[in-house]
XYZ file of C-alpha atoms in Angstrom:
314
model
C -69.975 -8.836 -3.320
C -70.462 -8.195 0.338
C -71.144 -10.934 2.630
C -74.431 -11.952 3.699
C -75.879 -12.356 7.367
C -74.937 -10.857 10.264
C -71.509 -8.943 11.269
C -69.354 -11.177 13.131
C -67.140 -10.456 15.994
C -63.632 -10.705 14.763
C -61.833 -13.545 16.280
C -57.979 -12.923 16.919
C -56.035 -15.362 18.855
C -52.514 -14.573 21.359
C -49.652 -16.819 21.537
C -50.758 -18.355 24.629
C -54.762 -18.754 23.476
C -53.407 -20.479 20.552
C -50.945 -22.982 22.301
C -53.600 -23.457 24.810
C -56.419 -24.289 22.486
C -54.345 -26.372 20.193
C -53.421 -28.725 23.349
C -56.811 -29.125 24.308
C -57.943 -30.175 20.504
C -54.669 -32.649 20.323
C -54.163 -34.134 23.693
C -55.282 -37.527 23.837
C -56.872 -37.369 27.677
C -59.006 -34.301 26.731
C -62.756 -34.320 26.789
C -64.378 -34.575 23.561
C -66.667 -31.665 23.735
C -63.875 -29.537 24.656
C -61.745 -30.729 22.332
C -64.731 -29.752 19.867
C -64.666 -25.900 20.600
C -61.089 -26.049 20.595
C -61.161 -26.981 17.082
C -64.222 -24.350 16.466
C -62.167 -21.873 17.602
C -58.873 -22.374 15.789
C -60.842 -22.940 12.173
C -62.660 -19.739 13.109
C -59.347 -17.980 13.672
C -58.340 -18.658 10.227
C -61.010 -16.128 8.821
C -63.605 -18.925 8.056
C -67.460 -18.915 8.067
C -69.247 -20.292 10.629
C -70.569 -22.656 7.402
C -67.235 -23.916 6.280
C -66.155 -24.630 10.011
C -69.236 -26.432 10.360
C -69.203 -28.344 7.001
C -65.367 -29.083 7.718
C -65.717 -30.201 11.490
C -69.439 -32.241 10.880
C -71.188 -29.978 13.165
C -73.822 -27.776 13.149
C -73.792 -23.896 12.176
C -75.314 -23.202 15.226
C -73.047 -25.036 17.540
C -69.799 -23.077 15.799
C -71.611 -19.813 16.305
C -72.337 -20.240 19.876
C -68.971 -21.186 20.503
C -67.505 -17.795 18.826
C -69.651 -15.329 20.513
C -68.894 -17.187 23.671
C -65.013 -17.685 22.975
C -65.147 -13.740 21.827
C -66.723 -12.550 25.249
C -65.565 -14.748 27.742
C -62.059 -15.912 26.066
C -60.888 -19.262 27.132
C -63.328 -19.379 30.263
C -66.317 -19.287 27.645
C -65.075 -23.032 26.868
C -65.957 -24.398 30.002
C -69.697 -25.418 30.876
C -71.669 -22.724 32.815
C -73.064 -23.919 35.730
C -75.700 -26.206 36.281
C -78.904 -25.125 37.584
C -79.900 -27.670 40.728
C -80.299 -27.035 44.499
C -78.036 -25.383 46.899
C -75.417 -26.619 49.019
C -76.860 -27.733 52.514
C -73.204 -28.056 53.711
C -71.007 -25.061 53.835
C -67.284 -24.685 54.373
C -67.592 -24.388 57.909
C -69.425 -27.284 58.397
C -66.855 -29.092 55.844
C -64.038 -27.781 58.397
C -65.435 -29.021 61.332
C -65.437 -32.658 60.058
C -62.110 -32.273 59.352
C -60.521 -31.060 62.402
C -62.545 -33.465 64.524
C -61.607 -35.762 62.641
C -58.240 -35.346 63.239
C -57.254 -33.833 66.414
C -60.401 -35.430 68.636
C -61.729 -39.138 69.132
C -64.712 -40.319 70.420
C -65.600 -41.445 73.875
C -66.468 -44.595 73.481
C -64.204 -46.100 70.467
C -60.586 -45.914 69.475
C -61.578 -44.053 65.961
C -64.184 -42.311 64.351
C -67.118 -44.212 62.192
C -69.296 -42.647 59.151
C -71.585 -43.388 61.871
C -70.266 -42.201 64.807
C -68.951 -38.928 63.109
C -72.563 -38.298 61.080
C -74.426 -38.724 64.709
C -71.816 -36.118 66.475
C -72.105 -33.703 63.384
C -76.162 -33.914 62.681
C -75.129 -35.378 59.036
C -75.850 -38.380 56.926
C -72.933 -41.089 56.850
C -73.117 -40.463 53.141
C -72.052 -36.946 53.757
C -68.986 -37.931 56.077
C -68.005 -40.303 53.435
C -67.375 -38.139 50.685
C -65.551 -35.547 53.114
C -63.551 -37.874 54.129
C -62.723 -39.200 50.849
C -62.458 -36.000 49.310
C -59.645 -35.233 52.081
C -58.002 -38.680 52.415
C -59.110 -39.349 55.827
C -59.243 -42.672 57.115
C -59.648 -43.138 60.780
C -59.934 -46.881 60.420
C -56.361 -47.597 59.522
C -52.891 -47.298 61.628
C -49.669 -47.535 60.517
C -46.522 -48.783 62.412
C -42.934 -48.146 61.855
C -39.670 -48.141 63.867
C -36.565 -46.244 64.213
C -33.653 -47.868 65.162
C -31.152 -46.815 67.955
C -27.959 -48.434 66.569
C -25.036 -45.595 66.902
C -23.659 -47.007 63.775
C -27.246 -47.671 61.622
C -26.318 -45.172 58.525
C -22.796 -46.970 58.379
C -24.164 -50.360 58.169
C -26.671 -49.412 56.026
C -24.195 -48.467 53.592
C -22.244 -51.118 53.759
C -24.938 -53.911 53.078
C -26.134 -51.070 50.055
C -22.363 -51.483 48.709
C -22.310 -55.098 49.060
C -25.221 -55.308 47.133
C -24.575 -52.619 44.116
C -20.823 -53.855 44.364
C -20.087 -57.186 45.578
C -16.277 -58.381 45.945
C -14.582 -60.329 43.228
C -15.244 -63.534 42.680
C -17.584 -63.587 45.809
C -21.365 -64.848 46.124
C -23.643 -62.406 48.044
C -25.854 -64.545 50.164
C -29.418 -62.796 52.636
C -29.690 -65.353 55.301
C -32.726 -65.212 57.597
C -34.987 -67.470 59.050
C -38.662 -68.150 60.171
C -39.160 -69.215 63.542
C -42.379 -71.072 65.369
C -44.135 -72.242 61.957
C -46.954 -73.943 63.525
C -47.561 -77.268 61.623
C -51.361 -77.557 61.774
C -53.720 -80.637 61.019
C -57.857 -80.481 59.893
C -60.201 -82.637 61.812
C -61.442 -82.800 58.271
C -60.128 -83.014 55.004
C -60.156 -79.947 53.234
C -62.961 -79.636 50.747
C -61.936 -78.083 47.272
C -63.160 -74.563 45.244
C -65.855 -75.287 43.601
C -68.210 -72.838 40.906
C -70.074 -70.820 43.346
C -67.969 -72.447 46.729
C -64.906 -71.067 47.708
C -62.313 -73.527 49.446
C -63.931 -74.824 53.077
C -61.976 -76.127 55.902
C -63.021 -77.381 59.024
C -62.332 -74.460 62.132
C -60.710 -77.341 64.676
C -57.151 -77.994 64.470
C -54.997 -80.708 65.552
C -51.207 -79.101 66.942
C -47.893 -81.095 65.713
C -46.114 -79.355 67.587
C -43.248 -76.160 66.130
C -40.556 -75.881 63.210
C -38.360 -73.555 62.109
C -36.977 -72.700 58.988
C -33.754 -71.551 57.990
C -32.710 -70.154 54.236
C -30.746 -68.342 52.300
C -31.060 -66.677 49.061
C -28.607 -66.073 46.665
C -28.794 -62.650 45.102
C -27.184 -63.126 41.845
C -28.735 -66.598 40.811
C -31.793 -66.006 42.962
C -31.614 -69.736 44.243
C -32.820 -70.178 47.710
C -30.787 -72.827 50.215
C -33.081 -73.792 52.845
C -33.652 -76.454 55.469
C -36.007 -77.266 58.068
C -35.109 -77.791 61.912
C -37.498 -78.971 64.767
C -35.346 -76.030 67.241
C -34.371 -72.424 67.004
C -30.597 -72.029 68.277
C -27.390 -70.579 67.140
C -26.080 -74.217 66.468
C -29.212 -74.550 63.804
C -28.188 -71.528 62.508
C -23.861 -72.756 61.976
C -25.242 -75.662 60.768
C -27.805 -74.309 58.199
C -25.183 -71.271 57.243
C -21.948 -74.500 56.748
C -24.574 -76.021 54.218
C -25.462 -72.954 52.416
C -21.709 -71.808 52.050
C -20.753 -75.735 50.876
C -23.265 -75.579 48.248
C -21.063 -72.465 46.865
C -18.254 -73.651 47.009
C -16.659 -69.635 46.384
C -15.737 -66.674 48.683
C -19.412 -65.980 50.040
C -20.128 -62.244 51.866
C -23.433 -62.522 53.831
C -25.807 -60.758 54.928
C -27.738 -61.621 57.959
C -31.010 -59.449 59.426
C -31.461 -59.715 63.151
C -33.420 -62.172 65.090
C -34.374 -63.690 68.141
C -31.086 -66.439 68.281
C -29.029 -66.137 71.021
C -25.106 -64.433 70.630
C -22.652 -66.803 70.322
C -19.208 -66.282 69.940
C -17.479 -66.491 66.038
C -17.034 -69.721 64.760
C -15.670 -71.077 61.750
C -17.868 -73.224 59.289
C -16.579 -75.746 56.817
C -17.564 -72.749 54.221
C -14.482 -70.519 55.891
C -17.091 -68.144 56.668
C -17.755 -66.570 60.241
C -21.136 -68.503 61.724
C -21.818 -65.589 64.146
C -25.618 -64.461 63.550
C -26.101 -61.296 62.774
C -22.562 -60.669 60.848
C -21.422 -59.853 57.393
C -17.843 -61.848 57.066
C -15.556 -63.047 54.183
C -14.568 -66.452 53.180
C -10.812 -67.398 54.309
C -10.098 -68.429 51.134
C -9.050 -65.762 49.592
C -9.901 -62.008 50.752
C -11.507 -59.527 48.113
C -10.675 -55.347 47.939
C -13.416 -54.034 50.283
C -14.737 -57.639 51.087
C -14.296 -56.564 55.101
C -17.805 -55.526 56.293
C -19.977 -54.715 59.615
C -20.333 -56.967 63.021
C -24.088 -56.617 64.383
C -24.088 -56.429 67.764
C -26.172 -54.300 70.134
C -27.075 -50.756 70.664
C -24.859 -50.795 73.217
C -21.833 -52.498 71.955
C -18.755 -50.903 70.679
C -18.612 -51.408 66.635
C -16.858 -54.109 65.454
C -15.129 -55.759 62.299
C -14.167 -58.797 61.044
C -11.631 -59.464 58.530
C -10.693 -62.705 56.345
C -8.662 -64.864 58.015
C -5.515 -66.637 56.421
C -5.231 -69.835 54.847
């Protein structure tokens, strides 16, 4: 018996329409309507009526014979959602363009950036225009970075060597970051401090009594993650030999360091009761007993020569 209706188009699928559609029906982050026609499309491919897709997928016969004639004219691209009728763009490229480069290679007279404001007022648009340019593009004039490149001579070497002493620390050695904070201003309230609250954040009086600086010296261990620290009411290299002997006594093993640079004065290399050079800014070994590759970098200046020191002897 022949089969009723109209002739349908007949629907034959390539590799690549197939692996396409089938994504776009499986994939978990697709859209459900076009995950919908996907399916249409691959149950029509089978040979199926538009009535058995329709019945198997709970939609309408309608719906899976809109989306065959559409897949069968327009292939894949028939998927998508024609355009919606609305009014015209009032801002072209060009004008999209010229936000953009003013944005970037000018500034305006009278401020150190560009404003929504400023920018919609130069341009003859609304600020709610110059927002989405700008966020469509990334732009944002408001914020400035900093960064710094060192002049050290010998910056990739030490780099490498604090990298090693972290991935591969000497035997039976303790890998210690020292630093410390400087100038820690210890403040007082006129007022006590008045707790959060529903609906009140925490509120504290704007006055201030001073009591005077403090500084604080510390130093983490990177295996354990225990930090050593102590406070001291001056910021000198003998704060520094003092809070570094502590940190190495508490040890009590072969301890490689690692120091960052600061604002204490040189001093020439002591010994602490540790057996570790107190010099700040150096990477040194215990005397104890010296480690294979346990010899590491000597801060010093941009200027200075590069220097090492090595475990002494016992």
């Amino acid at each position: 018996m022949a089969a009723r209706g109209r002739p349908k188009a007949e629907l034959v699928l390539s590799t690549e329409e197939r692996l396409t559609l089938e994504r776009l029906a499986n994939r978990r982050k697709s859209a459900q309507a076009m995950a919908t026609r996907a399916r249409i499309v691959l149950n029509c491919a089978k040979g199926d009526t538009n009535r058995d897709v329709a019945t198997r997928l709970g939609v309408s016969e309608a719906m899976v014979g809109k989306w065959r004639r559409r897949f069968v004219e327009h292939r894949l691209d028939g998927l998508s959602d024609d355009p919606r009728p609305g009014a015209p763009r009032t801002v072209t490229d060009d004008q999209i363009e010229a936000v953009v480069v003013k944005t970037l290679e000018e500034k305006p007279t009278d401020a150190t950036h560009w404003s929504t404001r400023s920018m919609a007022k130069e341009m003859g648009m609304s600020r709610t225009t110059i927002n989405r340019i700008w966020n469509a593009f990334g732009l944002q004039p408001h914020r400035a970075e900093s960064f710094k490149l060192s002049t050290d001579p010998f910056f990739i070497e030490k780099v490498r060597d604090i990298v090693g002493l972290y991935l591969d620390p000497p035997e039976r050695a303790v890998v210690l970051c020292v630093d410390e904070k400087s100038q820690i201003q210890a403040l007082n309230r006129f007022q006590p401090i008045l707790p959060m609250m529903p609906a009140a954040p925490e509120r504290r009086s704007h006055d201030y009594v001073r009591h005077g600086t403090t500084s604080l010296f510390a130093a983490l261990d990177m295996a354990t993650g225990k930090v050593i620290g102590s406070m001291k009411k001056r910021h000198r290299a003998q704060e520094f030999k003092g809070s570094w002997s502590r940190s190495t006594r508490r040890c009590q093993t072969t301890s490689p360091s690692i120091s960052s640079s600061t604002t204490t004065p040189p001093t020439r290399p002591q010994r602490s009761s540790g057996g570790c050079c107190a010099t700040r800014g150096s990477i040194c070994t215990s005397s104890r007993r010296r480690a294979r590759g346990s010899t590491w970098w000597s801060g010093g200046s941009a200027s200075s020569p590069r220097r090492r020191s090595s475990a002494g002897r016992t």
